[in-house]
Coordinates of C-alpha atoms in Angstrom, one line a residue:
M1 CA -21.3 -9.7 -5.3
K2 CA -19.8 -7.6 -2.6
V3 CA -16.0 -8.3 -2.4
A4 CA -13.3 -7.5 0.2
I5 CA -9.6 -7.9 -0.6
V6 CA -7.2 -8.3 2.4
H7 CA -3.5 -7.6 2.1
E8 CA -0.9 -7.4 4.8
W9 CA 0.6 -4.0 4.4
L10 CA 1.5 -1.4 1.8
D11 CA 5.0 0.1 1.9
S12 CA 6.4 -0.6 -1.6
Y13 CA 5.4 -2.1 -4.9
A14 CA 6.9 -5.5 -4.9
G15 CA 6.0 -9.2 -5.7
S16 CA 2.9 -9.5 -3.5
E17 CA 1.7 -6.1 -4.6
R18 CA 1.7 -7.4 -8.2
V19 CA -0.8 -10.0 -7.1
L20 CA -2.9 -7.4 -5.3
E21 CA -2.9 -5.3 -8.5
Q22 CA -4.4 -8.2 -10.5
M23 CA -6.9 -8.9 -7.8
L24 CA -8.1 -5.3 -7.9
L25 CA -8.4 -5.6 -11.7
C26 CA -10.5 -8.7 -11.4
F27 CA -12.7 -7.1 -8.8
P28 CA -12.6 -3.3 -9.4
D29 CA -15.4 -2.6 -7.0
A30 CA -13.8 -4.4 -4.1
E31 CA -13.0 -2.8 -0.7
L32 CA -9.4 -3.1 0.3
F33 CA -8.2 -3.8 3.9
V34 CA -4.5 -3.6 5.0
L35 CA -2.9 -3.5 8.4
C36 CA -1.1 -0.2 7.5
D37 CA -0.6 1.9 4.5
F38 CA 2.7 3.8 4.1
L39 CA 3.0 3.5 0.3
P40 CA 4.8 6.4 -1.3
E41 CA 2.6 8.6 -3.5
G42 CA 4.6 7.8 -6.6
Q43 CA 3.9 4.1 -6.3
R44 CA 0.1 4.2 -5.7
G45 CA -1.0 4.0 -9.3
F46 CA -1.6 0.2 -9.2
L47 CA -4.4 0.8 -6.6
H48 CA -6.4 2.7 -9.2
G49 CA -7.7 5.2 -6.7
V50 CA -8.8 2.6 -4.1
V51 CA -8.4 4.0 -0.6
P52 CA -7.6 1.1 1.8
H53 CA -9.1 0.6 5.2
T54 CA -6.3 0.3 7.8
S55 CA -6.0 -1.2 11.3
F56 CA -5.0 0.4 14.6
L57 CA -1.4 -0.4 13.7
Q58 CA -1.5 2.6 11.3
R59 CA -1.6 4.9 14.4
M60 CA 0.9 3.1 16.6
P61 CA 4.1 5.1 17.6
F62 CA 6.8 5.1 14.9
A63 CA 4.7 2.8 12.8
R64 CA 5.8 4.3 9.5
R65 CA 9.4 3.2 10.1
M66 CA 8.9 0.3 12.5
F67 CA 5.5 -1.4 11.7
R68 CA 7.2 -4.8 11.4
N69 CA 8.2 -4.5 15.0
Y70 CA 4.6 -4.8 15.9
L71 CA 4.5 -8.4 14.6
Q72 CA 3.1 -9.7 17.9
L73 CA 0.0 -7.4 17.4
M74 CA -0.6 -8.3 13.8
P75 CA -2.9 -11.4 14.5
I76 CA -5.1 -9.2 16.7
A77 CA -5.1 -6.4 14.2
I78 CA -6.2 -8.6 11.2
E79 CA -9.0 -10.2 13.3
Q80 CA -10.5 -6.7 14.0
F81 CA -11.5 -6.1 10.4
E82 CA -15.3 -6.2 10.0
M83 CA -16.2 -8.7 7.2
R84 CA -19.9 -8.8 7.7
G85 CA -21.9 -8.2 4.5
F86 CA -19.3 -9.4 2.1
D87 CA -20.0 -12.3 -0.2
L88 CA -16.4 -13.0 -1.0
V89 CA -13.2 -12.2 0.9
L90 CA -10.0 -12.6 -1.1
S91 CA -6.8 -12.5 0.9
S92 CA -3.2 -12.2 -0.2
S93 CA -1.1 -13.6 2.6
H94 CA 2.6 -14.2 3.5
A95 CA 2.1 -13.5 7.2
V96 CA -1.3 -12.9 8.8
A97 CA -3.9 -11.9 6.1
K98 CA -5.3 -15.4 5.8
G99 CA -6.4 -15.1 9.4
V100 CA -9.1 -12.6 8.8
V101 CA -12.3 -13.7 10.5
T102 CA -15.4 -14.3 8.2
G103 CA -18.9 -15.4 8.9
P104 CA -20.6 -18.6 7.6
G105 CA -22.2 -16.7 4.7
T106 CA -18.9 -15.4 3.3
R107 CA -16.6 -17.4 1.0
H108 CA -12.9 -16.8 1.8
V109 CA -10.2 -17.7 -0.7
S110 CA -6.7 -17.0 0.4
Y111 CA -3.7 -16.7 -2.0
I112 CA -0.6 -17.9 -0.1
H113 CA 2.8 -16.5 -1.1
S114 CA 4.3 -18.6 1.7
P115 CA 3.6 -19.7 5.3
M116 CA 5.2 -17.4 7.8
R117 CA 8.8 -18.5 7.2
Y118 CA 10.4 -16.7 10.2
A119 CA 8.0 -18.5 12.6
W120 CA 8.7 -21.9 11.0
D121 CA 11.7 -23.2 8.9
L122 CA 13.6 -19.9 9.1
Q123 CA 13.3 -19.3 12.8
G124 CA 17.0 -19.8 13.5
Q125 CA 18.0 -17.3 10.7
Y126 CA 15.5 -14.8 12.1
L127 CA 16.9 -15.1 15.6
R128 CA 20.4 -14.6 14.3
Q129 CA 19.6 -11.6 12.1
S130 CA 17.6 -9.9 14.9
G131 CA 20.3 -10.5 17.5
S132 CA 17.8 -12.5 19.6
E133 CA 19.7 -15.8 20.0
G134 CA 20.3 -15.5 23.7
G135 CA 19.4 -13.7 26.9
L136 CA 16.0 -12.3 27.9
K137 CA 15.5 -10.9 24.4
G138 CA 16.1 -14.4 22.9
A139 CA 13.8 -16.1 25.4
Y140 CA 11.0 -13.5 24.6
T141 CA 11.4 -13.8 20.9
R142 CA 11.3 -17.6 21.0
W143 CA 8.1 -17.5 23.1
L144 CA 6.6 -15.0 20.6
L145 CA 7.4 -17.2 17.6
H146 CA 5.9 -20.2 19.5
R147 CA 2.7 -18.2 20.0
L148 CA 2.7 -17.1 16.3
R149 CA 3.1 -20.7 15.2
L150 CA 0.1 -21.7 17.3
W151 CA -2.0 -18.9 15.8
D152 CA -0.7 -19.4 12.3
Q153 CA -1.7 -23.1 12.3
A154 CA -5.1 -22.4 13.9
S155 CA -5.9 -19.5 11.5
A156 CA -5.0 -21.6 8.5
A157 CA -8.3 -23.5 8.9
R158 CA -10.3 -20.3 8.3
P159 CA -10.1 -19.9 4.5
D160 CA -12.5 -22.0 2.5
K161 CA -9.9 -22.4 -0.2
L162 CA -6.1 -22.0 -0.3
L163 CA -4.2 -21.0 -3.5
A164 CA -0.4 -21.5 -3.5
N165 CA 1.9 -19.6 -5.8
S166 CA 3.9 -22.8 -6.7
R167 CA 4.0 -26.5 -6.1
Y168 CA 6.9 -25.8 -3.7
I169 CA 4.7 -23.6 -1.6
A170 CA 1.8 -26.1 -1.8
E171 CA 4.2 -28.7 -0.3
R172 CA 5.1 -26.3 2.5
I173 CA 1.4 -25.6 3.2
R174 CA 0.8 -29.3 3.5
K175 CA 3.8 -29.8 5.8
T176 CA 3.0 -26.7 8.0
W177 CA -0.8 -26.5 8.1
R178 CA -1.8 -30.1 6.9
R179 CA -4.0 -28.6 4.2
D180 CA -4.2 -29.0 0.5
A181 CA -3.8 -26.0 -1.8
E182 CA -4.5 -25.4 -5.5
V183 CA -1.5 -24.0 -7.4
L184 CA -1.9 -20.6 -9.1
H185 CA 1.3 -19.1 -10.3
P186 CA 1.8 -15.4 -9.7
P187 CA 1.3 -12.9 -12.5
V188 CA 4.4 -11.8 -14.5
D189 CA 4.6 -8.7 -16.8
V190 CA 5.9 -10.7 -19.8
A191 CA 5.2 -7.7 -22.1
G192 CA 7.9 -5.8 -20.2
F193 CA 10.5 -8.3 -21.5
P194 CA 10.1 -8.5 -25.3
M195 CA 11.9 -11.4 -27.0
G196 CA 15.4 -10.6 -28.0
T197 CA 16.3 -10.9 -31.7
G198 CA 20.0 -10.0 -31.8
P199 CA 23.1 -12.0 -31.1
R200 CA 23.5 -13.6 -27.7
T201 CA 27.0 -13.0 -26.3
H202 CA 27.1 -13.8 -22.5
F203 CA 25.5 -15.6 -19.6
A204 CA 23.6 -13.5 -17.1
V205 CA 22.6 -13.5 -13.5
A206 CA 20.5 -10.6 -12.2
S207 CA 19.0 -10.5 -8.6
R208 CA 19.2 -8.8 -5.3
Q209 CA 22.5 -10.0 -3.7
V210 CA 21.4 -11.5 -0.4
P211 CA 22.8 -14.7 1.1
Y212 CA 20.2 -17.2 0.0
K213 CA 20.4 -16.1 -3.7
R214 CA 23.9 -17.7 -3.8
V215 CA 25.1 -15.4 -6.6
E216 CA 28.7 -15.9 -5.4
L217 CA 28.5 -19.5 -6.4
V218 CA 27.6 -18.5 -10.0
A219 CA 30.6 -16.1 -10.1
E220 CA 32.9 -18.8 -8.7
A221 CA 31.6 -21.3 -11.3
F222 CA 32.5 -18.9 -14.2
R223 CA 35.9 -18.3 -12.7
R224 CA 36.5 -22.0 -13.6
M225 CA 35.2 -21.4 -17.2
P226 CA 37.3 -18.5 -18.5
D227 CA 36.1 -19.2 -22.1
L228 CA 32.5 -18.2 -21.1
R229 CA 31.5 -14.6 -20.3
L230 CA 29.3 -13.8 -17.3
V231 CA 27.5 -10.5 -16.6
V232 CA 26.2 -10.0 -13.0
A233 CA 23.6 -7.3 -12.3
G234 CA 22.2 -6.4 -8.9
D235 CA 23.3 -5.2 -5.5
G236 CA 22.7 -6.0 -1.8
P237 CA 24.4 -7.1 1.4
S238 CA 26.2 -10.0 -0.3
A239 CA 27.7 -7.7 -3.0
P240 CA 31.3 -7.8 -1.5
L241 CA 31.1 -11.6 -1.5
V242 CA 30.1 -11.7 -5.1
A243 CA 32.8 -9.1 -6.0
K244 CA 35.5 -11.3 -4.3
A245 CA 34.3 -14.4 -6.1
A246 CA 34.7 -12.5 -9.5
E247 CA 38.0 -10.8 -8.6
G248 CA 40.7 -11.3 -11.1
A249 CA 38.4 -13.0 -13.6
P250 CA 38.4 -11.0 -16.9
N251 CA 35.4 -13.0 -18.2
I252 CA 33.1 -11.8 -15.4
Q253 CA 31.6 -8.3 -15.5
V254 CA 29.9 -7.1 -12.2
L255 CA 27.7 -4.2 -12.9
G256 CA 25.8 -3.5 -9.7
R257 CA 22.3 -2.3 -9.9
V258 CA 21.2 -1.3 -13.4
P259 CA 18.2 0.7 -14.8
Q260 CA 15.3 -1.4 -16.0
P261 CA 15.9 -0.8 -19.8
R262 CA 19.5 -2.0 -19.3
L263 CA 18.4 -5.0 -17.4
V264 CA 16.0 -6.0 -20.1
E265 CA 18.8 -5.6 -22.7
L266 CA 21.2 -7.8 -20.6
V267 CA 18.6 -10.6 -20.4
Q268 CA 17.6 -10.3 -24.1
T269 CA 21.2 -10.7 -25.3
A270 CA 22.1 -13.5 -22.9
R271 CA 22.8 -17.1 -24.0
A272 CA 21.2 -18.3 -20.7
F273 CA 20.1 -16.9 -17.4
V274 CA 21.8 -18.6 -14.5
F275 CA 20.1 -18.9 -11.1
A276 CA 21.3 -20.7 -8.0
A277 CA 18.6 -19.7 -5.4
E278 CA 15.9 -21.8 -3.9
E279 CA 12.9 -19.4 -4.5
D280 CA 9.2 -19.8 -3.6
F281 CA 8.5 -19.0 -7.3
G282 CA 11.0 -16.8 -9.2
I283 CA 9.5 -14.0 -11.3
A284 CA 12.9 -13.1 -12.7
L285 CA 13.0 -16.6 -14.3
V286 CA 9.8 -16.0 -16.2
E287 CA 11.0 -12.6 -17.3
A288 CA 14.1 -14.2 -18.7
Q289 CA 12.0 -16.7 -20.6
A290 CA 9.8 -13.9 -21.9
A291 CA 12.9 -12.4 -23.5
G292 CA 13.5 -15.8 -25.2
T293 CA 16.4 -16.7 -22.9
P294 CA 16.9 -20.3 -21.6
L295 CA 17.4 -21.0 -17.9
I296 CA 20.1 -22.8 -16.0
C297 CA 18.6 -23.1 -12.5
Y298 CA 18.9 -24.9 -9.2
G299 CA 16.2 -27.5 -9.3
R300 CA 14.4 -26.9 -6.1
G301 CA 11.7 -24.3 -5.4
G302 CA 9.6 -22.5 -8.0
A303 CA 12.1 -23.1 -10.7
A304 CA 10.8 -26.7 -11.1
D305 CA 7.4 -25.2 -12.1
I306 CA 8.9 -22.8 -14.7
V307 CA 11.6 -24.7 -16.5
R308 CA 10.7 -27.2 -19.2
E309 CA 13.6 -29.5 -18.8
G310 CA 15.6 -29.9 -22.0
E311 CA 13.4 -27.5 -23.9
T312 CA 13.5 -24.1 -22.2
G313 CA 16.4 -24.8 -19.8
L314 CA 18.3 -27.1 -17.5
L315 CA 18.1 -27.8 -13.8
F316 CA 21.1 -28.6 -11.6
A317 CA 20.8 -30.8 -8.5
E318 CA 23.0 -29.0 -5.9
Q319 CA 23.8 -25.5 -4.8
S320 CA 27.5 -26.0 -5.5
V321 CA 30.1 -24.7 -7.9
D322 CA 30.7 -28.1 -9.4
S323 CA 27.0 -28.6 -10.1
I324 CA 26.7 -25.2 -11.8
V325 CA 29.8 -25.8 -14.0
G326 CA 28.4 -29.2 -15.1
A327 CA 25.0 -27.7 -16.0
V328 CA 26.5 -24.8 -17.9
R329 CA 28.8 -27.2 -19.9
A330 CA 25.9 -29.4 -20.6
F331 CA 23.9 -26.4 -21.9
V332 CA 26.7 -25.3 -24.2
A333 CA 27.1 -28.8 -25.6
E334 CA 23.4 -28.7 -26.8
E335 CA 22.7 -25.0 -27.0
N336 CA 20.8 -25.2 -30.3
R337 CA 18.0 -27.3 -28.6
F338 CA 16.9 -24.3 -26.6
Q339 CA 15.0 -22.0 -29.0
P340 CA 13.9 -18.5 -28.0
A341 CA 10.4 -19.0 -29.4
A342 CA 9.9 -22.0 -27.0
C343 CA 11.1 -19.9 -24.1
R344 CA 8.7 -17.0 -25.0
S345 CA 5.8 -19.4 -25.3
N346 CA 6.5 -20.9 -21.9
A347 CA 6.6 -17.4 -20.3
E348 CA 3.2 -16.5 -21.8
D349 CA 1.6 -19.1 -19.6
F350 CA 2.5 -17.0 -16.6
S351 CA 1.1 -13.7 -18.0
E352 CA -1.0 -11.3 -16.0
E353 CA -4.0 -12.1 -18.3
K354 CA -3.6 -15.8 -17.6
F355 CA -3.5 -15.1 -13.8
R356 CA -6.7 -13.1 -13.9
E357 CA -8.5 -15.8 -15.9
R358 CA -7.3 -18.5 -13.5
L359 CA -8.0 -16.5 -10.4
K360 CA -11.6 -15.9 -11.4
G361 CA -12.0 -19.6 -12.2
A362 CA -10.5 -20.6 -8.8
V363 CA -12.8 -18.2 -6.9
A364 CA -15.9 -19.5 -8.8
A365 CA -15.1 -23.2 -8.4

């Protein structure tokens, strides 16, 4: 079977690249197609020597630093890849990869990380962050996003099968594209977070500090619970807001960004991992479970797929300080119910090995 794998772009090793890595392990002889490849040499190991085919965007002016500015050209670029002769096309898509054009003799299975959020439900946020709310620039950007929505919905009909990385994303696919998708959770390196065996002394939150993560809510909640210790790891644009929420609270330790071994240690020794974001999936949650650590999470998004309510963690209903305080107090009252072995067992269902096995089954079905 001749296989092509289509991925949007390569500039770092992050969540979608973990999926690509497992796809390449499933199909080691596959050819790889990407819009552009600016991946640093030190991060290329997961490609196992595969040299990607790139599009004309690779050669556009200032593409290395500004390839995302060519968003309006990405649908055209993805449609220029020649897919004749392939039995299977496997795409990994959070923007345009699912729009690759295939012939009637080629099966196309697309793994969807998310529909194009900046063109749909996050359009307002995208316009604000890009400074495009008004004037001629705003009018052009709104017209561009309108055109992208039309293309996005039309191209969603091209894959023969859609795979969603969570039930939450499957719901968004149904709402946005009016198509059903089979849920296949993304791969998690559970081996990288061995189960902790020592004493558990604190609650932990570790994430990039950006507005939607709502880390400041967690810090503010623990200000109201001075008898419980919180350790916060991570940095980002919202770091000053988090620091302000923790200011003057001796029970809250804000570490900033920490090395990976220190992060693993923090999670292994935590009584629970607290998470207030609405995520598409939430790899950090599975990593915490792998370390044997229970979860206290906002109940929307991918967390609902991960937490076994009352067994490996608790879900709270609102992104609010009161809701977090209530969930933490409820956890403390019944902490013995949440056993590390059960958390670890839950995490193993999201392992890289399980992902490869399920991906092969979904492609064959």
